PDB file of N, CA and C in Angstrom:
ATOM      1  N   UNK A  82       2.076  17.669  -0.410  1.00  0.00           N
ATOM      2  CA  UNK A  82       1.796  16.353  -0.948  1.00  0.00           C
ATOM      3  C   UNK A  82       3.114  15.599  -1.060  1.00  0.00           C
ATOM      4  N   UNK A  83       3.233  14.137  -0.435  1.00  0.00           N
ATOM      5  CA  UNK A  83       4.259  13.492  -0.990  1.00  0.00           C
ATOM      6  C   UNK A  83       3.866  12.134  -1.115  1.00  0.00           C
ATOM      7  N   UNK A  84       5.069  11.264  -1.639  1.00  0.00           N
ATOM      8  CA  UNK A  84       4.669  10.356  -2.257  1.00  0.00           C
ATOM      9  C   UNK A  84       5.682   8.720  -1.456  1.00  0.00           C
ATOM     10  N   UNK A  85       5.204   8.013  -0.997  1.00  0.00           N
ATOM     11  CA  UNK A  85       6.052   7.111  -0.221  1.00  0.00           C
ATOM     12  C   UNK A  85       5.908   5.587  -0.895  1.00  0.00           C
ATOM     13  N   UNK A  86       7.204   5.124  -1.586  1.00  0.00           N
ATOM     14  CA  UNK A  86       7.227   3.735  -2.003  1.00  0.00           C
ATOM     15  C   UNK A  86       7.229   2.752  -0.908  1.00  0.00           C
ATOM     16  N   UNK A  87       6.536   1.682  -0.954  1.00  0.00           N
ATOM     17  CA  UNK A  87       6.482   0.464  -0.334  1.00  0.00           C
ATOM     18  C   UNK A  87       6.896  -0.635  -0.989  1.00  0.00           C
ATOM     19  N   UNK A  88       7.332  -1.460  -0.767  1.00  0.00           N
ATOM     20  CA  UNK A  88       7.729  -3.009  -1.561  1.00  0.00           C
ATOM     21  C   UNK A  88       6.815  -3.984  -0.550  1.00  0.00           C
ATOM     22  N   UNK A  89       5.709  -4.652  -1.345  1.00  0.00           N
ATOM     23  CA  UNK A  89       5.045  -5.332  -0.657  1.00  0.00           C
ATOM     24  C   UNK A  89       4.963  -6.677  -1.265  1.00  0.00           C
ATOM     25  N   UNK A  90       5.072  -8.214  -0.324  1.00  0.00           N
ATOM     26  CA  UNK A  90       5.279  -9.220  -0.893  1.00  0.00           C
ATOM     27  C   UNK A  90       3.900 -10.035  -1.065  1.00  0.00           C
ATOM     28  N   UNK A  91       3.632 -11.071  -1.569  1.00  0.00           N
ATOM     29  CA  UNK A  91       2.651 -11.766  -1.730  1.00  0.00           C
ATOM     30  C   UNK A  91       1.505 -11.763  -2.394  1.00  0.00           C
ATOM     31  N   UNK A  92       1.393 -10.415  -3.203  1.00  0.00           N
ATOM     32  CA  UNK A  92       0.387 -10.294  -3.918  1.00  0.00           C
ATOM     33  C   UNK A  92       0.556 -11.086  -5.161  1.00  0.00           C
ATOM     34  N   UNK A  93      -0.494 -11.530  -5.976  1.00  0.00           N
ATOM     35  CA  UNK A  93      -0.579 -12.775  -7.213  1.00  0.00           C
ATOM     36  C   UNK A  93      -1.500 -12.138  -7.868  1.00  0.00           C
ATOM     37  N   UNK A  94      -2.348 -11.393  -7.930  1.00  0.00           N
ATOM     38  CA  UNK A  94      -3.594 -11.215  -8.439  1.00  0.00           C
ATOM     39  C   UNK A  94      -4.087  -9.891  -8.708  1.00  0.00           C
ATOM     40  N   UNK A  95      -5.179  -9.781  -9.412  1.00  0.00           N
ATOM     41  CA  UNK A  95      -5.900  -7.897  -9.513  1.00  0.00           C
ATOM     42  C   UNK A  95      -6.545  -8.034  -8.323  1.00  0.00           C
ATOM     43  N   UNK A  96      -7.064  -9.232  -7.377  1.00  0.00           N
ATOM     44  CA  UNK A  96      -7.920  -8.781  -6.555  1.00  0.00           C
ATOM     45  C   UNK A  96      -6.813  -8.225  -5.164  1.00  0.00           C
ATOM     46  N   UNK A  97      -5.652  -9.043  -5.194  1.00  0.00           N
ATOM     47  CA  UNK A  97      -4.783  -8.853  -4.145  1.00  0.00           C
ATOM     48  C   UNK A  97      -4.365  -7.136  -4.122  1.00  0.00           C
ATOM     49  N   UNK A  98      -4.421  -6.661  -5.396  1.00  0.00           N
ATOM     50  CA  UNK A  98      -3.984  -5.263  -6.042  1.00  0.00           C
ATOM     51  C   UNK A  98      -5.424  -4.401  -4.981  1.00  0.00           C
ATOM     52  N   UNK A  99      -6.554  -4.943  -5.764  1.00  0.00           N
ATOM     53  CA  UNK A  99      -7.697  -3.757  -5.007  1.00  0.00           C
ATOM     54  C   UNK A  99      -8.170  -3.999  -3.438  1.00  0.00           C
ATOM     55  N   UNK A 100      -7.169  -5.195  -2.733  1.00  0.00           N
ATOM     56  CA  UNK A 100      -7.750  -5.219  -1.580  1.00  0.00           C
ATOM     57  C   UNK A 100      -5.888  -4.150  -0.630  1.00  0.00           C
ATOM     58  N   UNK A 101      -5.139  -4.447  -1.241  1.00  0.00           N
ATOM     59  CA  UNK A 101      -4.050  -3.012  -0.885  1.00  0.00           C
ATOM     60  C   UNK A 101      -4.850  -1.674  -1.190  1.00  0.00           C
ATOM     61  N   UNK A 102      -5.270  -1.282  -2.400  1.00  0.00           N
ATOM     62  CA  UNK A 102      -5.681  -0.193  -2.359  1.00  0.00           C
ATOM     63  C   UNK A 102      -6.817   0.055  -1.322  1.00  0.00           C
ATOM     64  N   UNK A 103      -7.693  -1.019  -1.528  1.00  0.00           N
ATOM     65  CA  UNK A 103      -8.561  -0.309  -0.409  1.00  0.00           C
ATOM     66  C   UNK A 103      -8.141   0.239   1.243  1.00  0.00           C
ATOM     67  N   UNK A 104      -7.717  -0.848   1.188  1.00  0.00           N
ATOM     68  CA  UNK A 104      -6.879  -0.574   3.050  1.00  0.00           C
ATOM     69  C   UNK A 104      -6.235   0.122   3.234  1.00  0.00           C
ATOM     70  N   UNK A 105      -5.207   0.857   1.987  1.00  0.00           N
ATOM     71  CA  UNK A 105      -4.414   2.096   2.310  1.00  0.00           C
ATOM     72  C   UNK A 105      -5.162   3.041   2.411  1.00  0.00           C
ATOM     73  N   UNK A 106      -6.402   3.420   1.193  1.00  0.00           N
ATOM     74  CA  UNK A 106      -7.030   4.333   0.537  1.00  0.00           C
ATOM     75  C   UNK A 106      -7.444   4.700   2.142  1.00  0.00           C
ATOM     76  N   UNK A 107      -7.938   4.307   3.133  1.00  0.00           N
ATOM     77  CA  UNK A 107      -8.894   4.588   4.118  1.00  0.00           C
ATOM     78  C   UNK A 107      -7.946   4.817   5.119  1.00  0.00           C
ATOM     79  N   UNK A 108      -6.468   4.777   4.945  1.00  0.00           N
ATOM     80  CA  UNK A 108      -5.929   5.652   5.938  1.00  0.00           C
ATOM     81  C   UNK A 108      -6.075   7.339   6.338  1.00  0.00           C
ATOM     82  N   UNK A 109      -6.161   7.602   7.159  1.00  0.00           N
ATOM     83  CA  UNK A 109      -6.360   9.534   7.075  1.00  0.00           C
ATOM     84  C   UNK A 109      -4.971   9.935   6.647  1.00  0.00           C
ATOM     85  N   UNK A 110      -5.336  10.867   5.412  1.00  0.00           N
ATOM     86  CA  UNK A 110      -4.270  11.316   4.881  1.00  0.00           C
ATOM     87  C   UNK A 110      -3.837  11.250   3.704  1.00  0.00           C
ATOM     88  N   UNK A 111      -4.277   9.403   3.466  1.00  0.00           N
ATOM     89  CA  UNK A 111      -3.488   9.087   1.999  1.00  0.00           C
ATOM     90  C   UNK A 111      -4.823   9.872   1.112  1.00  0.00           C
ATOM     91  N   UNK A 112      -4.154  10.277  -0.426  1.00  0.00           N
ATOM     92  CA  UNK A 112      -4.956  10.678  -1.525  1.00  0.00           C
ATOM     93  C   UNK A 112      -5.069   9.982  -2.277  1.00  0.00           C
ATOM     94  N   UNK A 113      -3.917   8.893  -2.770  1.00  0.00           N
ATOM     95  CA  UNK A 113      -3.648   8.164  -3.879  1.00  0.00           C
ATOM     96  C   UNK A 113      -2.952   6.913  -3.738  1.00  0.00           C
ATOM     97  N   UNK A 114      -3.298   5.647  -4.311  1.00  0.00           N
ATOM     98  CA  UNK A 114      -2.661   4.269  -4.134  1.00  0.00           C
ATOM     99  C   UNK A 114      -2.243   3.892  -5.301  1.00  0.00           C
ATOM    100  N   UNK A 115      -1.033   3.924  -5.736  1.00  0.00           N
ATOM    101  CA  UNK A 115      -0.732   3.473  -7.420  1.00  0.00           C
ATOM    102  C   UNK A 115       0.082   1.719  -6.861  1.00  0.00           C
ATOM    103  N   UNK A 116      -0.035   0.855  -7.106  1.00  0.00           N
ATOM    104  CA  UNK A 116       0.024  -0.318  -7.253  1.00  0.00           C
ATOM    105  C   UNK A 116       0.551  -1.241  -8.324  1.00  0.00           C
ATOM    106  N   UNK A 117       1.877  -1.493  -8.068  1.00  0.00           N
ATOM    107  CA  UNK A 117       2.449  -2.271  -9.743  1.00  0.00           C
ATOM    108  C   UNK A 117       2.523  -3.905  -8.781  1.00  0.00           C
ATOM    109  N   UNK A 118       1.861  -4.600  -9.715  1.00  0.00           N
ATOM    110  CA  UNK A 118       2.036  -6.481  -9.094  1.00  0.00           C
ATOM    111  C   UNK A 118       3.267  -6.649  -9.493  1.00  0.00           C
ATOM    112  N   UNK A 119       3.575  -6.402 -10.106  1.00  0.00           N
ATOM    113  CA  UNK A 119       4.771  -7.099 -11.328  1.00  0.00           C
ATOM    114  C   UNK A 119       5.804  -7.054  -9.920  1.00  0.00           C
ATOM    115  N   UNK A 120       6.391  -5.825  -9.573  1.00  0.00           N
ATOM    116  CA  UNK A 120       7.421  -5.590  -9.192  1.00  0.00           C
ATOM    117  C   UNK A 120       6.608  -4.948  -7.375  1.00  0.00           C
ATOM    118  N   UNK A 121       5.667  -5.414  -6.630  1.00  0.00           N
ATOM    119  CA  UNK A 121       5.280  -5.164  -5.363  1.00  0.00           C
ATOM    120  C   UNK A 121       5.320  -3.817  -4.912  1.00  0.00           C
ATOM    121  N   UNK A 122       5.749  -2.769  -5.914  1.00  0.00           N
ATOM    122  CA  UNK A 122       5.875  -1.334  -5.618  1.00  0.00           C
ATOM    123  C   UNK A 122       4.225  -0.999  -5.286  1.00  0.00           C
ATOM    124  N   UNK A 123       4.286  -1.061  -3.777  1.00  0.00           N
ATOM    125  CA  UNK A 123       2.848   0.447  -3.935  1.00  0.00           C
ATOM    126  C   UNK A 123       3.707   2.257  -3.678  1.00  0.00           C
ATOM    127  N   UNK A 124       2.951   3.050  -4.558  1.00  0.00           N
ATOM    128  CA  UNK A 124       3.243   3.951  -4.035  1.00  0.00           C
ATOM    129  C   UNK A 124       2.174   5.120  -3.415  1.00  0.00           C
ATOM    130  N   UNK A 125       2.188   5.721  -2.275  1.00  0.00           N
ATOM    131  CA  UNK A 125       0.948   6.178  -1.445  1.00  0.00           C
ATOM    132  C   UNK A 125       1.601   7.542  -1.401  1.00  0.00           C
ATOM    133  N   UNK A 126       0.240   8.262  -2.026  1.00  0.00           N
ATOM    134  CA  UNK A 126       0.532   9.701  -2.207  1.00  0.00           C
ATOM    135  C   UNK A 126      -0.145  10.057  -0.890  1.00  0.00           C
ATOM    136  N   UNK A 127       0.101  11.625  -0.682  1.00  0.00           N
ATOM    137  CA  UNK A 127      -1.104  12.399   0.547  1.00  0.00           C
ATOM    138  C   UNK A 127      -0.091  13.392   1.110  1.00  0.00           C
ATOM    139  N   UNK A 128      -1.265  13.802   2.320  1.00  0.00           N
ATOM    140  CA  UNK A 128      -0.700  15.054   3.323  1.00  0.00           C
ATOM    141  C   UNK A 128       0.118  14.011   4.328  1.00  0.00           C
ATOM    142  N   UNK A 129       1.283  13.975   4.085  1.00  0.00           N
ATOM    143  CA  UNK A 129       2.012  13.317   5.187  1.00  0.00           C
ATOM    144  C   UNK A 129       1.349  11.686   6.271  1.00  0.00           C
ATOM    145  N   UNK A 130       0.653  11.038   5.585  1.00  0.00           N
ATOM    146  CA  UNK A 130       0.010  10.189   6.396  1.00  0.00           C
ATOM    147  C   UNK A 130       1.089   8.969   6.972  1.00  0.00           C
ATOM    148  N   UNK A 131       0.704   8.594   7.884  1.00  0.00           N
ATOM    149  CA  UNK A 131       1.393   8.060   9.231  1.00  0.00           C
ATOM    150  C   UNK A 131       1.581   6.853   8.226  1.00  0.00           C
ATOM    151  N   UNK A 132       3.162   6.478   8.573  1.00  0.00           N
ATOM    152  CA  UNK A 132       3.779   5.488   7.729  1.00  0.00           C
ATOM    153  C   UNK A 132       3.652   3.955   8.529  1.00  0.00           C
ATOM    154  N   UNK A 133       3.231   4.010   9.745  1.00  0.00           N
ATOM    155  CA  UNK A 133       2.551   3.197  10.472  1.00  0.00           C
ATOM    156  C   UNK A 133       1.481   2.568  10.106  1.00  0.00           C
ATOM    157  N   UNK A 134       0.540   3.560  10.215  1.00  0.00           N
ATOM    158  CA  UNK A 134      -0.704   3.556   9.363  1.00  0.00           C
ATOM    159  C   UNK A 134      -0.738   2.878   7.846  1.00  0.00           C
ATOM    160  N   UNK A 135      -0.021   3.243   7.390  1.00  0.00           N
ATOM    161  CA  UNK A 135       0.355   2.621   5.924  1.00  0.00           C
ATOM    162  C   UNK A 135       0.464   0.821   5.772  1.00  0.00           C
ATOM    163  N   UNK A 136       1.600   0.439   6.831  1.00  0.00           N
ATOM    164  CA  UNK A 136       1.801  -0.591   6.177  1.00  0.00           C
ATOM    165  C   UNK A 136       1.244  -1.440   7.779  1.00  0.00           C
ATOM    166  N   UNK A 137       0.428  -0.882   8.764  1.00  0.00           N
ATOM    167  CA  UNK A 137      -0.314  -1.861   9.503  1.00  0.00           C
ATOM    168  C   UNK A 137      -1.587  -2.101   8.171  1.00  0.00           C
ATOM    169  N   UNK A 138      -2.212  -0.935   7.711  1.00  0.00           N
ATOM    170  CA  UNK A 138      -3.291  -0.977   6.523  1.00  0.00           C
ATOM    171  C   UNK A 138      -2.895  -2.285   5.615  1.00  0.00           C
ATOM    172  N   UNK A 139      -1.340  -2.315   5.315  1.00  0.00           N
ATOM    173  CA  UNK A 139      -0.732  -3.000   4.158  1.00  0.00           C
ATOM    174  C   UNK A 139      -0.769  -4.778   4.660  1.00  0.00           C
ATOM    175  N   UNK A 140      -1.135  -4.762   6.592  1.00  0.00           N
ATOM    176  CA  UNK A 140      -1.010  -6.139   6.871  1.00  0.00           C
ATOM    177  C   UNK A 140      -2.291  -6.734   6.710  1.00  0.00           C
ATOM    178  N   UNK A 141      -3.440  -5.497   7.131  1.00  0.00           N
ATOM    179  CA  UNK A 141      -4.656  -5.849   7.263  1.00  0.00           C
ATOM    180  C   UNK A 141      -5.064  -6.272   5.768  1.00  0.00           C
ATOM    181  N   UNK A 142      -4.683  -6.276   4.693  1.00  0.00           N
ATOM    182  CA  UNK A 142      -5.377  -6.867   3.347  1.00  0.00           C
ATOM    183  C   UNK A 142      -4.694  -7.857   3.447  1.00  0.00           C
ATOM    184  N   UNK A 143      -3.908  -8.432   4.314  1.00  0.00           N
ATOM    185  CA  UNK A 143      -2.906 -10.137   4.447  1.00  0.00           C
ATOM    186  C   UNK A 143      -1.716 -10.044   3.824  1.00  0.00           C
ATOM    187  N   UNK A 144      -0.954  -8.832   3.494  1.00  0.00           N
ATOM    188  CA  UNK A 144       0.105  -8.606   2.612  1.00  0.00           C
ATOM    189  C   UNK A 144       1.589  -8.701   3.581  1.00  0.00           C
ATOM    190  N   UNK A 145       2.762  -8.690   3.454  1.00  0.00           N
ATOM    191  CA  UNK A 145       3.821  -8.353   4.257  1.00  0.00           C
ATOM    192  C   UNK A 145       4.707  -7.236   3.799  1.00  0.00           C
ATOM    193  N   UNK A 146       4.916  -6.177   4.550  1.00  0.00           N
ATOM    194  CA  UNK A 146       6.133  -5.062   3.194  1.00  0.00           C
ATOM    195  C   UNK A 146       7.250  -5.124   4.306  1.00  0.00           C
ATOM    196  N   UNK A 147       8.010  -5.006   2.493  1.00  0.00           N
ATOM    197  CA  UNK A 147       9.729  -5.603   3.169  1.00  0.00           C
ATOM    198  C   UNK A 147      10.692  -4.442   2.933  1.00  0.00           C
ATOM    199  N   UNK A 148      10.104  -3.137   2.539  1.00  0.00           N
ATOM    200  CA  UNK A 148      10.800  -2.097   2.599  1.00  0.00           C
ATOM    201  C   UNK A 148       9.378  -0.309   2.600  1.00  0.00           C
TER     202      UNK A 148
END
């Protein structure tokens, strides 16, 4: 299990929060989506899931990540 920080920009909202989680959540691999607005940290737990995968997931909810 590990755990990979993202810095993602543009989110404003709780809904902007559960439409990241969803799109990560449904990558193969991830287990867990912890999500702070305040400060754009997602962090995505799992069996090694494709960090590709992660933050194409992270474009598809309309988001941009800058690290």
């Amino acid at each position: 299990m590990s755990v990979t920080t993202y810095t993602v920009t543009g989110m404003t909202c709780g809904h902007c929060v559960s439409s990241v989680k969803e799109e990560v959540g449904e990558v193969p691999g991830v287990t867990g989506v912890d999500v702070d607005l305040e400060s754009g940290r997602v962090d995505v737990s799992g069996d090694s899931p494709d960090d590709g995968a992660v933050r194409a997931a992270i474009r598809e909810a309309g988001y941009e990540v800058t690290a």
